[in-house]
Short mmCIF file of C-alpha atoms in Angstrom, two decimals:
data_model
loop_
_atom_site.label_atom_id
_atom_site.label_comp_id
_atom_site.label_asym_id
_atom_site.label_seq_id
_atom_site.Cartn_x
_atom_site.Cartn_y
_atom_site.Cartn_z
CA UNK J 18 -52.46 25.03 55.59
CA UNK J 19 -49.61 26.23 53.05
CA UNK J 20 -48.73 29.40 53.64
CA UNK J 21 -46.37 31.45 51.83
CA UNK J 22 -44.31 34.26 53.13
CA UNK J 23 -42.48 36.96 50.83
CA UNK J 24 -41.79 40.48 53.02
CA UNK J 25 -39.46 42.74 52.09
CA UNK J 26 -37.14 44.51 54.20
CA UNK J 27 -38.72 46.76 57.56
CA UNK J 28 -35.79 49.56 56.34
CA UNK J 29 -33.71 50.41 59.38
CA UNK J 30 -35.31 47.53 61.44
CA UNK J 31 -35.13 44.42 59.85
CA UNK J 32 -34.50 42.65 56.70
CA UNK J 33 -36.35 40.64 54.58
CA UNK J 34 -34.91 37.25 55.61
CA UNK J 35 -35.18 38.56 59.15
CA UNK J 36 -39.38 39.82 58.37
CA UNK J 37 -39.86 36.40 56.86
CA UNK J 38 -38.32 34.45 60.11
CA UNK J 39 -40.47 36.44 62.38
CA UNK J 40 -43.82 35.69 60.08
CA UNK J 41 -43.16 32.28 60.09
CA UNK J 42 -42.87 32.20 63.72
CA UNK J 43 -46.31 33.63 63.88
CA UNK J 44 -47.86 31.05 62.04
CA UNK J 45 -46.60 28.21 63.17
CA UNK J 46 -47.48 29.78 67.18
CA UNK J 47 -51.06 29.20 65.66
CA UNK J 48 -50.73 26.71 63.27
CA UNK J 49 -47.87 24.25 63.96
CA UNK J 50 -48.97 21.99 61.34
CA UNK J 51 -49.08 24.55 58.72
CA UNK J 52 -46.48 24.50 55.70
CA UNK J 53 -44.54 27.62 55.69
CA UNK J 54 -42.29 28.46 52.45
CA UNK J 55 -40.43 31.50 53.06
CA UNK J 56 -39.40 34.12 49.94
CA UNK J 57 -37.07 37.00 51.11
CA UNK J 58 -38.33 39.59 48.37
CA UNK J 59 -37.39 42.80 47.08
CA UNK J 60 -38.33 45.54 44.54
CA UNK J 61 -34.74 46.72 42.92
CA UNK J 62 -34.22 48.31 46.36
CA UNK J 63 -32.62 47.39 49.66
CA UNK J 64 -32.30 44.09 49.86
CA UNK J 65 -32.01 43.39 46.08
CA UNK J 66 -28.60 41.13 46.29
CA UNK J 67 -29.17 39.61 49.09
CA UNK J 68 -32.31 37.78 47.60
CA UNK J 69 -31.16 37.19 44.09
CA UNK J 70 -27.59 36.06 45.36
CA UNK J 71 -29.05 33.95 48.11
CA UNK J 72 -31.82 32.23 45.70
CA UNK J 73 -29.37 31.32 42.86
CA UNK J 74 -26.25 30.08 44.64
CA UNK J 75 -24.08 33.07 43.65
CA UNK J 76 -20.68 35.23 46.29
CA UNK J 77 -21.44 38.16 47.42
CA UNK J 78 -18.00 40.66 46.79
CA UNK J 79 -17.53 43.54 49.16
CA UNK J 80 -15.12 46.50 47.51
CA UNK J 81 -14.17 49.94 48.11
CA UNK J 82 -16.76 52.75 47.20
CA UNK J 83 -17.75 56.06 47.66
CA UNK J 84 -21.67 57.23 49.03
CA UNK J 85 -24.04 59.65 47.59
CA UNK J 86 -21.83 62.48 49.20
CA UNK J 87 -18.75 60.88 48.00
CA UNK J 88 -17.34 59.72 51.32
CA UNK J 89 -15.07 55.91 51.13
CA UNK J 90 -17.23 53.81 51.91
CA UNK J 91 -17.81 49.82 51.33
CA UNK J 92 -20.27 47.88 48.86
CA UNK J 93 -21.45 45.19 48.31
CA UNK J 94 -22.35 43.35 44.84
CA UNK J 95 -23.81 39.53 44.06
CA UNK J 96 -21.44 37.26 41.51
CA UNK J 97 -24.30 34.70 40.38
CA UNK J 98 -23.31 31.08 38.15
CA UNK J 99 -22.75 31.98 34.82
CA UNK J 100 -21.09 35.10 35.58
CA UNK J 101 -23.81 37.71 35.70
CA UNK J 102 -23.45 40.40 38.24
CA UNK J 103 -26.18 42.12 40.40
CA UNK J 104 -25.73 45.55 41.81
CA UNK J 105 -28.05 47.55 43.48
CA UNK J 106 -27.96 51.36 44.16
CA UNK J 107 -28.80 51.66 47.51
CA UNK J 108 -25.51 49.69 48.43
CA UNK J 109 -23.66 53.19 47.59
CA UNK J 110 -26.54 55.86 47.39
CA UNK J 111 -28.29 54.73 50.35
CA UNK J 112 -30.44 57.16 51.71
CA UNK J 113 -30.88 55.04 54.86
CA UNK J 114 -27.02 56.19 55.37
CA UNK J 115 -27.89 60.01 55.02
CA UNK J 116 -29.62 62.30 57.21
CA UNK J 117 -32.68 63.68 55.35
CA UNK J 118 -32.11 67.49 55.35
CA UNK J 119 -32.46 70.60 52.73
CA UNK J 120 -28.51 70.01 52.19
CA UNK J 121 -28.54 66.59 50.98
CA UNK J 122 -30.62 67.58 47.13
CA UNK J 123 -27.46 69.75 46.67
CA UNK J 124 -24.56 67.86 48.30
CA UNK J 125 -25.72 63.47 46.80
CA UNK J 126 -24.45 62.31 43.34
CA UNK J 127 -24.75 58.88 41.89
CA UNK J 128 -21.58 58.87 41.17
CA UNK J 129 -20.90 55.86 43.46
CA UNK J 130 -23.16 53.68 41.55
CA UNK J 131 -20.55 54.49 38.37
CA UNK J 132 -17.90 53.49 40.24
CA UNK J 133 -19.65 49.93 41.31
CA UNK J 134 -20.36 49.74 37.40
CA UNK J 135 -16.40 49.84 36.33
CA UNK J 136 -15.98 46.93 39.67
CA UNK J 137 -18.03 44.72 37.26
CA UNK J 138 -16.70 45.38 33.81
CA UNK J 139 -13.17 44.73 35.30
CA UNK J 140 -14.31 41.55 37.10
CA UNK J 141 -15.41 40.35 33.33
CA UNK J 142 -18.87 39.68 33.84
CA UNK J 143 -20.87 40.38 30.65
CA UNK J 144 -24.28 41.02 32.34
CA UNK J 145 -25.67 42.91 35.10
CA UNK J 146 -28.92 43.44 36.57
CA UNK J 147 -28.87 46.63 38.33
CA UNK J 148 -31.15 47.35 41.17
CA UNK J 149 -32.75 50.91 41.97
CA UNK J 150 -34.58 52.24 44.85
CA UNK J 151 -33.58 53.51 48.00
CA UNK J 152 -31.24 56.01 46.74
CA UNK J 153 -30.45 59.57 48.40
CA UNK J 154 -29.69 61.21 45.36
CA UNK J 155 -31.69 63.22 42.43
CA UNK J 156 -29.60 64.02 40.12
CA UNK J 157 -30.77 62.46 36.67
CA UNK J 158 -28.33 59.78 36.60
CA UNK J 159 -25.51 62.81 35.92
CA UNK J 160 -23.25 61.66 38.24
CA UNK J 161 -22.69 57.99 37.14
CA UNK J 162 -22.79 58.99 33.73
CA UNK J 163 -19.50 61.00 34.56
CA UNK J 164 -18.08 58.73 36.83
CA UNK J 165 -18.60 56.05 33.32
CA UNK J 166 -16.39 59.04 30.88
CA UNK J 167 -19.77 60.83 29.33
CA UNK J 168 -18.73 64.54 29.03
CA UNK J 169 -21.73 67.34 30.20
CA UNK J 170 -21.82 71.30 29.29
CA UNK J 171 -23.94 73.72 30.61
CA UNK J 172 -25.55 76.75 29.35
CA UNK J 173 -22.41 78.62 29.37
CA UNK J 174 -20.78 76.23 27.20
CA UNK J 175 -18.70 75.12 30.66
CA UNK J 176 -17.86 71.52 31.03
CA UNK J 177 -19.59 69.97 33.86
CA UNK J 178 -17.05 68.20 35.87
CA UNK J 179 -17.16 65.43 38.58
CA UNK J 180 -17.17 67.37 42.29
CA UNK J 181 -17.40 65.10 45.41
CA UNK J 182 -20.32 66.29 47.42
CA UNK J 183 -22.49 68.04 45.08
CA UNK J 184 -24.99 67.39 42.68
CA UNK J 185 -24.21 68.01 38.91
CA UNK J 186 -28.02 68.42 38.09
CA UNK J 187 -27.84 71.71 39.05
CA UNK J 188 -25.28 73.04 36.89
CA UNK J 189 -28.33 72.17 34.48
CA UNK J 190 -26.47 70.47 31.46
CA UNK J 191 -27.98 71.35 28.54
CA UNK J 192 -25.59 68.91 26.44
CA UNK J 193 -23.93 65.57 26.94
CA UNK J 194 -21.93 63.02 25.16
CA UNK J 195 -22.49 59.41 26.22
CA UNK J 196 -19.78 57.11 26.49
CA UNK J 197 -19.72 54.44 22.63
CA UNK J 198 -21.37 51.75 25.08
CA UNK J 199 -20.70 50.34 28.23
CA UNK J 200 -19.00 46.82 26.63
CA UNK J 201 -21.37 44.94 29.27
CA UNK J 202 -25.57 44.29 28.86
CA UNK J 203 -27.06 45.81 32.02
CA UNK J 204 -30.80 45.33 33.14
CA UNK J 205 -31.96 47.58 35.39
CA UNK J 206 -34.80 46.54 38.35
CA UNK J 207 -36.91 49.25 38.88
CA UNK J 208 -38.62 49.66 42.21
CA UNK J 209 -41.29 52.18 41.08
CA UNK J 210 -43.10 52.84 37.29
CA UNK J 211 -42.35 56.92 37.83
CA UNK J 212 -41.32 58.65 34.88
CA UNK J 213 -38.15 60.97 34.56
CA UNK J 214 -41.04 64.63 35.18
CA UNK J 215 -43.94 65.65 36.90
CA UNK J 216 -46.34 64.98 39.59
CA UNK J 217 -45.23 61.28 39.92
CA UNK J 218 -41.38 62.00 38.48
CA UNK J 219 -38.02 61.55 40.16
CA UNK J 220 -38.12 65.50 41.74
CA UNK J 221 -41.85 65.74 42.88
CA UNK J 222 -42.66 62.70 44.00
CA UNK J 223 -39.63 61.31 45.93
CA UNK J 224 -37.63 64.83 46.66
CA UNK J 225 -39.08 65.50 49.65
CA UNK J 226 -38.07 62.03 51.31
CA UNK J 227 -34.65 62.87 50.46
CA UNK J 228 -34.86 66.16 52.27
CA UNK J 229 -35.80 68.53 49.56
CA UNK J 230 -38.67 71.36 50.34
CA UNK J 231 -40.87 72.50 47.62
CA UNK J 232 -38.62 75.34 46.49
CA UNK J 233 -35.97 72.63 45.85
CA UNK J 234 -38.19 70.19 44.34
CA UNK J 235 -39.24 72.97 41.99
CA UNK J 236 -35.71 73.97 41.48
CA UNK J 237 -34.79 70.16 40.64
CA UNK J 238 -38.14 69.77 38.86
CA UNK J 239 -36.48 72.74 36.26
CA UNK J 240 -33.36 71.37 36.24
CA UNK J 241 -34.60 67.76 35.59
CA UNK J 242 -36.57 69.00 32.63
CA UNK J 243 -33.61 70.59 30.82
CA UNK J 244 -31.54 67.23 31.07
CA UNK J 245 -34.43 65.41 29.61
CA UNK J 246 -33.95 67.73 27.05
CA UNK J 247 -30.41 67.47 26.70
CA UNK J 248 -30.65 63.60 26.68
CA UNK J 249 -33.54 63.99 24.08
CA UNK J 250 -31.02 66.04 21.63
CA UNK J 251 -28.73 63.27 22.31
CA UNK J 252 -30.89 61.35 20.63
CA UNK J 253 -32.03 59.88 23.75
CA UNK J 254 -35.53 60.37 24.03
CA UNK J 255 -36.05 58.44 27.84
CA UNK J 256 -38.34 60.66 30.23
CA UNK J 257 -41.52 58.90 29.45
CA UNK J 258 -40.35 55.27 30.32
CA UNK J 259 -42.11 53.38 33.03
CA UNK J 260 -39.13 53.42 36.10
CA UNK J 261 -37.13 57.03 34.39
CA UNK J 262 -37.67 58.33 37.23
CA UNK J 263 -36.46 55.67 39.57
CA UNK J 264 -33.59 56.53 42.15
CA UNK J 265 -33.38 59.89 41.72
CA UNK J 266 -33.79 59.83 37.84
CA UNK J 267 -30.86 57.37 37.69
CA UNK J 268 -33.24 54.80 34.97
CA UNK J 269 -33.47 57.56 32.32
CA UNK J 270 -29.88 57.63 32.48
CA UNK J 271 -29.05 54.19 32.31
CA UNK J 272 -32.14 53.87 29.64
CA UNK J 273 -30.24 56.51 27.49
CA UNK J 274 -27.10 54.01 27.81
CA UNK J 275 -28.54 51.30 26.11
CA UNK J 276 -30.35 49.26 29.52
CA UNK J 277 -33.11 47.64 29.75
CA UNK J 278 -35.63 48.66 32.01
CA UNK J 279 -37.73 46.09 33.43
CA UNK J 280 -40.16 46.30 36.60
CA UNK J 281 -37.83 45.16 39.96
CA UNK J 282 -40.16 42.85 41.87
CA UNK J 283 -41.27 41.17 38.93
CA UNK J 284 -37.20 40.27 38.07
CA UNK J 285 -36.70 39.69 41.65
CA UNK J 286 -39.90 37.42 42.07
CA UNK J 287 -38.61 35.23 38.70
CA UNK J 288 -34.99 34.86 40.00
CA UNK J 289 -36.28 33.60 43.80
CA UNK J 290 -38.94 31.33 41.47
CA UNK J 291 -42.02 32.75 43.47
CA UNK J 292 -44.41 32.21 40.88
CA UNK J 293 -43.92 28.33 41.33
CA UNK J 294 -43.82 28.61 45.18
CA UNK J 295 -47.68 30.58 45.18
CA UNK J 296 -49.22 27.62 43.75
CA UNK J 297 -51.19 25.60 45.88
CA UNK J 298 -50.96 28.35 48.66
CA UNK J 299 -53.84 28.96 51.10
CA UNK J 300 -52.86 32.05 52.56
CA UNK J 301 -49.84 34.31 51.43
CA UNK J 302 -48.19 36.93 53.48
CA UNK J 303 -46.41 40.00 52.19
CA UNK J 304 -45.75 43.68 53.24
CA UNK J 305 -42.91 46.21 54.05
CA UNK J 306 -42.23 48.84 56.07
CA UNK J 307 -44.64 51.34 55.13
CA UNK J 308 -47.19 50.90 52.82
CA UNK J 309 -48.52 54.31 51.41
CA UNK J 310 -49.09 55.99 47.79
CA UNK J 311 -45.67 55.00 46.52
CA UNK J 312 -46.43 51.04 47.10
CA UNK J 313 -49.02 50.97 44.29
CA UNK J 314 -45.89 52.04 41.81
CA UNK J 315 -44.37 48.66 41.74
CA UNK J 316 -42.80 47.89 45.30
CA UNK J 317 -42.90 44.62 46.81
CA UNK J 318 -46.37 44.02 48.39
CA UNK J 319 -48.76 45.12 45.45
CA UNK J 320 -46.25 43.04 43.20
CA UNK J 321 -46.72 39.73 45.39
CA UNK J 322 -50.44 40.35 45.60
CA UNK J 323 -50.37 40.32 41.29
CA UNK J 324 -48.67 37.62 41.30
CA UNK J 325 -50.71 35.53 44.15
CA UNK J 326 -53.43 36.37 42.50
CA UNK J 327 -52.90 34.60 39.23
CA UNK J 328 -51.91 31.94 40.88
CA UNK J 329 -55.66 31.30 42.08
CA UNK J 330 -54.10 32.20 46.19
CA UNK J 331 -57.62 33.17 47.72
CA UNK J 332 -56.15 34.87 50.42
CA UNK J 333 -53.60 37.49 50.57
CA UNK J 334 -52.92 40.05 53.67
CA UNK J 335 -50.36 42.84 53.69
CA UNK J 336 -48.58 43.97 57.11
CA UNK J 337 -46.72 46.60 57.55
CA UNK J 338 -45.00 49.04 59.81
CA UNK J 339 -47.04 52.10 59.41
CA UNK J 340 -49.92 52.07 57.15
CA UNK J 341 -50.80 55.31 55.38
CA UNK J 342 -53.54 54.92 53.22
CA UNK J 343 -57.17 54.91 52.50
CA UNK J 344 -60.01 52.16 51.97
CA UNK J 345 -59.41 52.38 48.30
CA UNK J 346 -55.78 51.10 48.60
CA UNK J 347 -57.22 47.81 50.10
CA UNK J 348 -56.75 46.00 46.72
CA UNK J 349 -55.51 44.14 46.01
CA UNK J 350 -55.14 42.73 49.41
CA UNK J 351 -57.87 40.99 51.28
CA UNK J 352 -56.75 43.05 54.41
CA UNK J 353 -54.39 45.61 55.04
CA UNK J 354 -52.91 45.48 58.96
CA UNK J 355 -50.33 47.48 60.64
CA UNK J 356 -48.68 45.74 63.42
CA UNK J 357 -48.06 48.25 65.87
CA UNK J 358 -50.17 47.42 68.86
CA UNK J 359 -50.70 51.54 69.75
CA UNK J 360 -48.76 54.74 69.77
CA UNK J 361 -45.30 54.28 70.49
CA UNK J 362 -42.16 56.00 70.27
CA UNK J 363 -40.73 55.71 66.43
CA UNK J 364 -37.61 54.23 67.34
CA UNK J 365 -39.07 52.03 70.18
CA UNK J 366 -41.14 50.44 67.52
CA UNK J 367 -38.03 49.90 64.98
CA UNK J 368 -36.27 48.31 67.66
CA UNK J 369 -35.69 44.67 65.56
CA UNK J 370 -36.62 42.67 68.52
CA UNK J 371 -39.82 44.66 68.84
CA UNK J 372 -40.42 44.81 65.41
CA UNK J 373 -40.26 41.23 64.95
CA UNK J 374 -42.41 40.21 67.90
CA UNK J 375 -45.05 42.77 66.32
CA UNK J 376 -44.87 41.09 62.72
CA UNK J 377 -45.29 37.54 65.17
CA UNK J 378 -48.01 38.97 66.84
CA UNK J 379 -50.23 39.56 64.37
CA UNK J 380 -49.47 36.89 61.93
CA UNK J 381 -50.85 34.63 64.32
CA UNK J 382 -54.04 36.39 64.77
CA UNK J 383 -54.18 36.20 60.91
CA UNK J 384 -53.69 32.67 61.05
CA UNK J 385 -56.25 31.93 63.51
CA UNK J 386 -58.83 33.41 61.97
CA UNK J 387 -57.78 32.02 58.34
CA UNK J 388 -57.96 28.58 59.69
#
């Protein structure tokens, strides 16, 4: 049996490389014949330069930053051959490194991610694929763009300026001036298809993971729609584009500076060369942390399914941590599992070593039954 194993990362438990090990101890516990090729995977989010810089050969560079509250900090970026960089927002905007509260939609900027962006135009690199997802922030992109020398006014006719700790969304620019160009080509790896507004938009959909309850979504939701506008006059008309309202709304903003947005796990799955490694395969694994609404919007296990499936793989199973969704949200998997054996505590069943004895576990009652 061939079986091929591409997780993402358990967030705040294990990571991809780490869910891959522990699948592939599961199969071969049933199977130890069985041909296991493992592909660390991720959408644009977490995890993002570890894969890319570990499939293509490239140095991972670890340099002074600030977070989504603007507190030092240190981040990580991927150096690949050839001189393209890869970046990915959640090194500096993690939300993994906040606590979730009603504070955080006011206090997290993406101003770190700016920062990370000037690392890479001074280290000469002409490229950069930058990844999104994970981030704690929801501020339209607003403050990267100033961190990068774009220039913001609100209502008033007051210039927006950069303020550690706190969000320039809500001063609700209602004009901005973009810096010429960036002098580097940047492709950004979107981990969802969200645009910039609405239902399934950067303030209503993912606000309330960051912390934000529905007055604040609304109040972001307003303030959201008046930068679209803004960017719109600007001659930037980016709210409707599939990932816009990625990490916080940071795609429109990088849309409106000339980037390309492409869909994460697709650009993730072609640099790790997954579509060669699904053919032949008999069974292939996948899954993440959670899988819930948000994984049908382009995160790692509905992505691997896609791309198993044109590869003719008859078999495809998803495992997760938690698994919150109906029958309906079986495609395209063949099953759907979560590995938690019963109720447990929450952080009991993060533990790593628990974790990965759970992902074990079940994989090789998978196996079994595949063979």
């Amino acid at each position: 049996m061939r079986v091929v194993v591409a997780m993402d990362s358990f967030k705040g438990s294990l990571s991809a490389e780490q869910a891959c090990e522990a699948v592939r101890t599961g199969v071969l516990a049933a199977d130890s014949a069985a041909q296991v090729v493992l592909a660390p995977m991720a959408d644009g989010g977490e995890g993002t330069v570890a894969a890319i810089v570990a499939a293509r050969g490239g140095r991972t560079l670890l340099e002074p930053a600030v977070d989504a509250i603007g507190r030092e900090t240190m981040a990580a970026w991927g150096l690949l051959p050839g001189g393209t960089a890869v970046l990915e927002a959640a090194a500096t905007l993690g939300l993994a490194d906040q606590h979730a509260d009603s504070a955080l939609p006011a206090r997290a900027s993406s101003a770190g991610l700016g920062g990370q962006l000037e690392q890479v135009r001074a280290s000469g690199a002409r490229r950069v694929l930058v990844g999104l997802g994970g981030s704690a922030c929801t501020d339209g992109g607003t403050g990267m763009l100033l961190a990068l020398g774009a220039r913001l006014w609100d209502a008033s006719g007051a210039q927006i300026l950069p303020r550690p700790g706190h969000n320039p969304l809500l001063r609700r620019p209602v004009r901005v001036e973009l810096p010429a160009h960036l002098g580097i080509e940047v492709e950004v790896l979107s981990d969802v298809t969200s645009p910039l507004l609405g239902a399934h938009g950067a303030a209503r959909m993912f606000g309330p993971q960051k912390g934000a309850d529905p007055a604040q979504v609304e109040l972001l939701e307003e303030a959201m729609t008046a930068w679209a506008q803004a960017l719109a006059e600007a001659g930037h008309a980016v709210a409707d584009l599939p990932g816009a309202g990625a990490a916080g709304g940071l795609g429109a903003a990088l849309a409106a500076l000339g980037a390309c947005l492409v869909g994460g796990i697709e650009r993730v799955a072609a640099e790790v060369d997954l579509p060669a490694a699904l053919v032949g395969a008999d069974l292939v694994i996948t899954g993440e942390g959670r899988l819930d609404a948000q994984s049908a919007l382009g995160k790692v296990p509905d992505g691997v399914a896609r791309l198993a499936r044109a590869a003719g793989v008859a078999r495809v199973i998803a495992l997760a941590g938690a698994v919150e969704t109906g029958p309906e949200r079986v495609e395209p998997f063949d099953a759907v599992l979560a590995i938690q054996p019963g109720p447990r505590p929450l952080a009991e069943a993060m533990r790593p070593e628990a974790a990965a004895a759970d992902l074990a576990r079940v994989t090789g009652q998978v196996v079994r039954l595949a063979r």
